[in-house]
Amino acid sequence: MRIDLHAHSNASDGTDTPAELVAAAVGAGLDVVALTDHDTVAGHTEAADAVHALPAGTRLTLVPGAELSCVAGDISMHLLAYLFDPAEPAFAAERELVRTDRFRRGRAIVERCRELGADISWEQVRRIAGEGSVGRPHIASALVEAGVVASVSDAFTADWLANGGRADVRKHETDPVRAVRLVRAAGGVPVFAHPGAAKRGRTVSDQVIAELAAAGLAALEVDHIDHDEPTRAHLRGLAAELGLLTTGSSDYHGSRKTVRLGEHTTDPQVYEALVEQATGAKPIGG
Ligand code: AMP
Ligand code: FE
Ligand code: FE
Ligand code: ZN
């Protein structure tokens, strides 16, 4: 069983359509893929339709999810949510609040980039993002198009879009203890995404992770491209101490990042345990 529990489509900052993501998951030999776009479930229906349309004999299970933008004190962090009821009003309202503020903030970042001499425009960013939940990676793509930086990851420096960088503007983000409770109340399973991704900025303390565990966190995403070996070892120990499961996933973003689908995977027993905790939705297909 090959299980990848973190992937983005163009419903947020990935480049594959949800249907293309499903095809790519089959192509990568995955048995299970989770669709976890930032602050949105807009890709779920298309992905589910694509799974249902797979030829007989092709097996893929889709785990509908999302990745909620959170902030602990002043440290941004991401909470994966799986198998919640997308219609549950409190969590749906929170996702909508974050998505709406992404537009205000996207415009402000573009303005800042222009002041700093980058010839990009909000129209261009909207074209790149399409219907997707607008984020810094779309603005990074605009900076690449304008020849300001050579690659999306080169835009995530202090000069431009990195946390606290010259053109970084904050968006509304949810308190993570509240987010964990919102996900659980919607029948979902909350997992802390890349908790030790230090290259993205400051990371939260073990104390904060303990508070999230007490609030109902299910797991830590340990095997992730942004974690080095010592970080993984530390997180594994912490998870054992706190009674949390550990997952592994690619955080695939199509061509916007170099990571491949299935580059990191989750143990089948952990996957089963996560699915068992969910009451808001069921995996699709398979
Ligand atoms: P936003 O949600 O708009 O604040 O943008 C955050 C997204 O930017 C993350 O989900 C990643 O896809 C991407 N990102 C953050 N840090 C980096 C980085 N250092 N290199 C490349 N992409 C990054
Ligand atoms: Fe992303
Ligand atoms: Fe993330
Ligand atoms: Zn992600």
CSV table of C-alpha atoms and ligand atoms in Angstrom, one decimal:
chain,number,residue,atom,x,y,z
A,1,MET,CA,0.0,0.0,0.0
A,2,ARG,CA,1.3,3.4,-1.0
A,3,ILE,CA,-0.4,6.2,0.8
A,4,ASP,CA,0.3,9.9,0.3
A,5,LEU,CA,-1.8,12.2,2.6
A,6,HIS,CA,-0.9,15.7,1.4
A,7,ALA,CA,-1.3,17.0,-2.1
A,8,HIS,CA,-2.5,20.2,-3.7
A,9,SER,CA,-4.5,20.9,-6.9
A,10,ASN,CA,-5.1,24.1,-8.7
A,11,ALA,CA,-8.0,24.6,-6.3
A,12,SER,CA,-5.2,26.2,-4.3
A,13,ASP,CA,-1.5,26.5,-5.1
A,14,GLY,CA,-0.9,23.3,-7.0
A,15,THR,CA,-0.7,23.2,-10.8
A,16,ASP,CA,-2.7,20.0,-11.6
A,17,THR,CA,-6.4,20.2,-11.9
A,18,PRO,CA,-8.1,17.8,-9.4
A,19,ALA,CA,-8.7,15.3,-12.2
A,20,GLU,CA,-5.1,15.6,-13.3
A,21,LEU,CA,-4.0,15.0,-9.7
A,22,VAL,CA,-6.0,11.8,-9.6
A,23,ALA,CA,-4.4,10.6,-12.8
A,24,ALA,CA,-1.0,11.5,-11.5
A,25,ALA,CA,-1.7,9.6,-8.3
A,26,VAL,CA,-2.5,6.5,-10.4
A,27,GLY,CA,0.6,7.1,-12.5
A,28,ALA,CA,2.7,7.3,-9.3
A,29,GLY,CA,1.4,3.9,-8.2
A,30,LEU,CA,-0.4,5.3,-5.2
A,31,ASP,CA,-3.2,3.3,-3.5
A,32,VAL,CA,-4.4,6.3,-1.5
A,33,VAL,CA,-4.1,10.1,-2.1
A,34,ALA,CA,-5.4,12.9,0.0
A,35,LEU,CA,-6.5,16.2,-1.6
A,36,THR,CA,-5.5,18.9,0.9
A,37,ASP,CA,-5.8,22.3,-0.7
A,38,HIS,CA,-5.2,25.4,1.4
A,39,ASP,CA,-8.4,26.6,3.1
A,40,THR,CA,-10.7,25.1,0.5
A,41,VAL,CA,-12.7,22.0,-0.5
A,42,ALA,CA,-13.3,23.4,-4.0
A,43,GLY,CA,-11.5,20.5,-5.7
A,44,HIS,CA,-13.3,17.7,-4.0
A,45,THR,CA,-16.1,17.1,-6.4
A,46,GLU,CA,-13.9,17.1,-9.5
A,47,ALA,CA,-11.4,14.7,-7.8
A,48,ALA,CA,-14.2,12.4,-6.7
A,49,ASP,CA,-15.7,12.3,-10.2
A,50,ALA,CA,-12.3,11.5,-11.6
A,51,VAL,CA,-11.9,8.6,-9.1
A,52,HIS,CA,-15.3,7.2,-10.0
A,53,ALA,CA,-14.4,7.5,-13.8
A,54,LEU,CA,-11.2,5.4,-13.4
A,55,PRO,CA,-11.2,2.3,-15.6
A,56,ALA,CA,-12.2,-1.0,-14.0
A,57,GLY,CA,-9.1,-2.6,-12.4
A,58,THR,CA,-7.5,0.8,-11.5
A,59,ARG,CA,-7.8,1.2,-7.8
A,60,LEU,CA,-7.3,4.6,-6.1
A,61,THR,CA,-8.8,5.8,-2.8
A,62,LEU,CA,-9.3,9.6,-2.5
A,63,VAL,CA,-9.2,11.1,1.0
A,64,PRO,CA,-11.0,14.5,0.9
A,65,GLY,CA,-9.2,17.0,3.1
A,66,ALA,CA,-7.9,20.5,3.4
A,67,GLU,CA,-4.9,22.3,4.9
A,68,LEU,CA,-6.0,25.2,7.2
A,69,SER,CA,-3.7,28.2,7.7
A,70,CYS,CA,-3.1,28.7,11.4
A,71,VAL,CA,-1.1,31.0,13.7
A,72,ALA,CA,0.2,30.1,17.1
A,73,GLY,CA,1.2,33.3,18.8
A,74,ASP,CA,2.9,34.9,15.8
A,75,ILE,CA,4.2,31.7,14.2
A,76,SER,CA,2.3,30.6,11.1
A,77,MET,CA,1.6,26.8,10.8
A,78,HIS,CA,-0.6,24.5,8.8
A,79,LEU,CA,-3.2,22.0,10.0
A,80,LEU,CA,-4.2,19.2,7.8
A,81,ALA,CA,-7.8,18.1,8.1
A,82,TYR,CA,-9.2,14.8,6.7
A,83,LEU,CA,-12.6,13.4,6.2
A,84,PHE,CA,-14.6,16.2,7.9
A,85,ASP,CA,-18.1,17.2,6.8
A,86,PRO,CA,-17.6,20.0,4.3
A,87,ALA,CA,-21.0,21.4,5.1
A,88,GLU,CA,-20.5,21.7,8.8
A,89,PRO,CA,-21.1,25.5,9.2
A,90,ALA,CA,-18.5,26.6,11.8
A,91,PHE,CA,-15.5,25.0,10.0
A,92,ALA,CA,-16.8,26.1,6.6
A,93,ALA,CA,-17.1,29.7,7.8
A,94,GLU,CA,-13.5,29.7,9.1
A,95,ARG,CA,-12.2,28.4,5.7
A,96,GLU,CA,-14.2,31.1,4.0
A,97,LEU,CA,-12.8,33.8,6.2
A,98,VAL,CA,-9.2,32.7,5.4
A,99,ARG,CA,-9.9,32.5,1.7
A,100,THR,CA,-11.6,35.9,1.6
A,101,ASP,CA,-8.7,37.5,3.4
A,102,ARG,CA,-6.3,35.9,0.9
A,103,PHE,CA,-7.6,38.3,-1.7
A,104,ARG,CA,-7.0,41.5,0.4
A,105,ARG,CA,-3.5,40.2,1.3
A,106,GLY,CA,-2.7,39.1,-2.3
A,107,ARG,CA,-3.4,42.6,-3.6
A,108,ALA,CA,-1.3,44.1,-0.8
A,109,ILE,CA,1.6,41.8,-1.6
A,110,VAL,CA,1.4,42.7,-5.3
A,111,GLU,CA,1.4,46.3,-4.4
A,112,ARG,CA,4.5,45.8,-2.2
A,113,CYS,CA,6.3,43.9,-5.0
A,114,ARG,CA,5.6,46.8,-7.4
A,115,GLU,CA,7.0,49.3,-4.9
A,116,LEU,CA,10.1,47.1,-4.7
A,117,GLY,CA,10.4,47.3,-8.5
A,118,ALA,CA,8.8,44.0,-9.7
A,119,ASP,CA,6.6,44.5,-12.7
A,120,ILE,CA,3.8,42.2,-11.8
A,121,SER,CA,0.0,42.9,-11.5
A,122,TRP,CA,-3.0,41.7,-9.6
A,123,GLU,CA,-4.7,40.7,-12.9
A,124,GLN,CA,-1.7,38.5,-13.7
A,125,VAL,CA,-1.8,36.9,-10.3
A,126,ARG,CA,-5.6,36.3,-10.7
A,127,ARG,CA,-4.9,34.7,-14.1
A,128,ILE,CA,-2.3,32.4,-12.6
A,129,ALA,CA,-4.5,31.5,-9.6
A,130,GLY,CA,-7.6,30.9,-11.7
A,131,GLU,CA,-10.4,29.8,-9.4
A,132,GLY,CA,-7.9,28.8,-6.8
A,133,SER,CA,-7.5,30.0,-3.2
A,134,VAL,CA,-4.9,32.8,-3.9
A,135,GLY,CA,-1.5,32.4,-2.2
A,136,ARG,CA,2.1,33.5,-2.2
A,137,PRO,CA,3.1,30.6,-4.7
A,138,HIS,CA,0.9,32.3,-7.3
A,139,ILE,CA,2.6,35.6,-6.7
A,140,ALA,CA,5.9,33.7,-6.9
A,141,SER,CA,4.9,32.4,-10.3
A,142,ALA,CA,4.2,36.0,-11.4
A,143,LEU,CA,7.6,37.0,-10.2
A,144,VAL,CA,9.1,34.2,-12.3
A,145,GLU,CA,7.1,35.3,-15.3
A,146,ALA,CA,8.3,38.9,-14.8
A,147,GLY,CA,11.9,37.6,-14.7
A,148,VAL,CA,12.4,38.9,-11.2
A,149,VAL,CA,13.4,35.5,-9.8
A,150,ALA,CA,14.4,32.3,-11.5
A,151,SER,CA,12.1,29.9,-9.7
A,152,VAL,CA,9.2,29.8,-7.3
A,153,SER,CA,11.4,28.8,-4.4
A,154,ASP,CA,13.8,31.7,-5.2
A,155,ALA,CA,10.8,34.0,-4.5
A,156,PHE,CA,10.6,32.7,-0.9
A,157,THR,CA,13.6,34.7,0.4
A,158,ALA,CA,13.8,37.7,2.7
A,159,ASP,CA,14.0,39.9,-0.4
A,160,TRP,CA,10.5,38.9,-1.5
A,161,LEU,CA,7.9,36.5,-0.1
A,162,ALA,CA,9.4,34.6,2.8
A,163,ASN,CA,7.7,34.9,6.2
A,164,GLY,CA,8.8,38.4,7.4
A,165,GLY,CA,10.3,39.2,4.0
A,166,ARG,CA,10.1,42.6,2.3
A,167,ALA,CA,6.9,41.8,0.4
A,168,ASP,CA,5.3,39.5,2.9
A,169,VAL,CA,1.9,40.6,4.2
A,170,ARG,CA,0.1,38.5,6.8
A,171,LYS,CA,-3.4,37.0,6.2
A,172,HIS,CA,-6.0,36.0,8.7
A,173,GLU,CA,-5.0,32.7,10.2
A,174,THR,CA,-6.8,30.6,12.8
A,175,ASP,CA,-5.6,29.8,16.3
A,176,PRO,CA,-4.5,26.2,16.1
A,177,VAL,CA,-6.2,24.9,19.3
A,178,ARG,CA,-9.5,26.4,18.0
A,179,ALA,CA,-8.8,24.9,14.6
A,180,VAL,CA,-8.2,21.4,16.0
A,181,ARG,CA,-11.6,21.7,17.8
A,182,LEU,CA,-13.3,23.0,14.7
A,183,VAL,CA,-12.0,20.0,12.6
A,184,ARG,CA,-13.1,17.5,15.3
A,185,ALA,CA,-16.5,19.1,15.6
A,186,ALA,CA,-16.9,18.7,11.9
A,187,GLY,CA,-16.2,15.0,12.2
A,188,GLY,CA,-12.7,15.4,10.8
A,189,VAL,CA,-9.2,14.2,11.8
A,190,PRO,CA,-6.6,17.0,12.4
A,191,VAL,CA,-2.9,16.4,11.7
A,192,PHE,CA,-0.1,19.0,12.1
A,193,ALA,CA,1.5,19.5,8.7
A,194,HIS,CA,5.3,19.8,8.5
A,195,PRO,CA,5.6,20.9,12.2
A,196,GLY,CA,9.4,21.3,11.9
A,197,ALA,CA,9.7,23.0,8.5
A,198,ALA,CA,12.3,25.5,9.7
A,199,LYS,CA,13.3,26.7,6.2
A,200,ARG,CA,9.8,28.3,6.0
A,201,GLY,CA,10.3,30.4,9.2
A,202,ARG,CA,10.1,29.9,12.9
A,203,THR,CA,8.4,26.7,14.1
A,204,VAL,CA,6.3,26.1,17.1
A,205,SER,CA,7.6,24.7,20.4
A,206,ASP,CA,7.0,21.2,21.8
A,207,GLN,CA,4.8,22.9,24.4
A,208,VAL,CA,2.4,24.1,21.7
A,209,ILE,CA,2.3,20.7,20.1
A,210,ALA,CA,1.5,19.2,23.6
A,211,GLU,CA,-1.4,21.7,23.8
A,212,LEU,CA,-2.7,20.7,20.4
A,213,ALA,CA,-2.5,17.1,21.4
A,214,ALA,CA,-4.6,17.8,24.5
A,215,ALA,CA,-7.1,19.6,22.3
A,216,GLY,CA,-7.5,16.5,20.0
A,217,LEU,CA,-4.7,16.5,17.5
A,218,ALA,CA,-4.4,13.0,15.9
A,219,ALA,CA,-0.9,13.0,14.4
A,220,LEU,CA,2.2,14.8,13.3
A,221,GLU,CA,3.3,14.8,9.7
A,222,VAL,CA,6.9,13.6,10.3
A,223,ASP,CA,8.2,12.3,6.9
A,224,HIS,CA,8.2,15.5,4.8
A,225,ILE,CA,10.7,17.0,2.4
A,226,ASP,CA,11.2,20.1,4.7
A,227,HIS,CA,12.3,17.9,7.7
A,228,ASP,CA,15.9,16.8,8.1
A,229,GLU,CA,16.7,13.5,9.9
A,230,PRO,CA,17.3,15.0,13.4
A,231,THR,CA,14.0,16.9,13.1
A,232,ARG,CA,12.1,13.6,12.2
A,233,ALA,CA,13.7,11.7,15.0
A,234,HIS,CA,12.7,14.5,17.5
A,235,LEU,CA,9.1,14.6,16.2
A,236,ARG,CA,8.8,10.8,16.3
A,237,GLY,CA,9.9,10.9,20.0
A,238,LEU,CA,7.5,13.7,20.8
A,239,ALA,CA,4.6,11.9,19.1
A,240,ALA,CA,5.3,8.8,21.1
A,241,GLU,CA,5.4,10.8,24.3
A,242,LEU,CA,2.1,12.6,23.5
A,243,GLY,CA,0.3,9.5,22.1
A,244,LEU,CA,0.1,11.0,18.6
A,245,LEU,CA,0.3,9.0,15.3
A,246,THR,CA,2.9,10.0,12.7
A,247,THR,CA,2.4,10.3,9.0
A,248,GLY,CA,4.5,10.9,5.9
A,249,SER,CA,3.4,12.7,2.7
A,250,SER,CA,4.8,14.5,-0.3
A,251,ASP,CA,3.0,17.9,-0.1
A,252,TYR,CA,2.9,17.7,-3.9
A,253,HIS,CA,2.2,21.0,-5.7
A,254,GLY,CA,2.4,19.9,-9.4
A,255,SER,CA,5.1,21.8,-11.3
A,256,ARG,CA,5.2,24.6,-8.7
A,257,LYS,CA,7.5,22.5,-6.5
A,258,THR,CA,10.0,19.8,-7.4
A,259,VAL,CA,8.7,17.2,-4.9
A,260,ARG,CA,7.1,14.1,-6.5
A,261,LEU,CA,3.8,12.5,-5.5
A,262,GLY,CA,4.5,9.5,-3.2
A,263,GLU,CA,8.0,10.8,-2.3
A,264,HIS,CA,7.0,10.2,1.3
A,265,THR,CA,4.2,7.9,2.4
A,266,THR,CA,2.2,6.9,5.4
A,267,ASP,CA,2.1,3.5,7.1
A,268,PRO,CA,-1.1,1.6,6.2
A,269,GLN,CA,-1.9,0.9,9.9
A,270,VAL,CA,-1.6,4.6,10.7
A,271,TYR,CA,-3.9,5.4,7.7
A,272,GLU,CA,-6.5,2.9,9.0
A,273,ALA,CA,-6.4,4.4,12.5
A,274,LEU,CA,-6.9,7.9,11.1
A,275,VAL,CA,-9.9,6.8,8.9
A,276,GLU,CA,-11.4,5.1,12.0
A,277,GLN,CA,-11.4,8.4,13.9
A,278,ALA,CA,-13.4,10.2,11.2
A,279,THR,CA,-17.1,10.6,11.3
A,280,GLY,CA,-17.6,13.5,8.9
A,281,ALA,CA,-16.9,11.8,5.6
A,282,LYS,CA,-15.6,8.5,4.1
A,283,PRO,CA,-12.7,7.8,1.7
A,284,ILE,CA,-13.9,7.7,-1.9
A,285,GLY,CA,-13.4,4.8,-4.3
A,286,GLY,CA,-10.8,2.1,-3.9
B,1,AMP,P1,0.4,31.3,1.7
B,1,AMP,O1,-0.6,30.2,2.1
B,1,AMP,O2,-0.2,32.2,0.7
B,1,AMP,O3,0.9,32.1,2.9
B,1,AMP,O4,1.6,30.6,1.1
B,1,AMP,C1,2.2,29.5,1.7
B,1,AMP,C2,2.6,28.5,0.7
B,1,AMP,O5,3.8,28.9,0.1
B,1,AMP,C3,3.0,27.1,1.3
B,1,AMP,O6,1.8,26.3,1.3
B,1,AMP,C4,3.9,26.6,0.3
B,1,AMP,O7,3.2,26.0,-0.8
B,1,AMP,C5,4.7,27.8,-0.2
B,1,AMP,N1,5.9,28.0,0.5
B,1,AMP,C6,6.1,28.5,1.7
B,1,AMP,N2,7.5,28.6,2.0
B,1,AMP,C7,8.1,28.2,0.9
B,1,AMP,C8,9.5,28.0,0.5
B,1,AMP,N3,10.5,28.3,1.4
B,1,AMP,N4,9.8,27.5,-0.7
B,1,AMP,C9,8.8,27.3,-1.6
B,1,AMP,N5,7.5,27.4,-1.3
B,1,AMP,C10,7.1,27.8,-0.1
B,2,FE,FE,1.1,25.3,-0.6
B,3,FE,FE,1.6,23.4,4.3
B,4,ZN,ZN,0.5,21.6,1.8
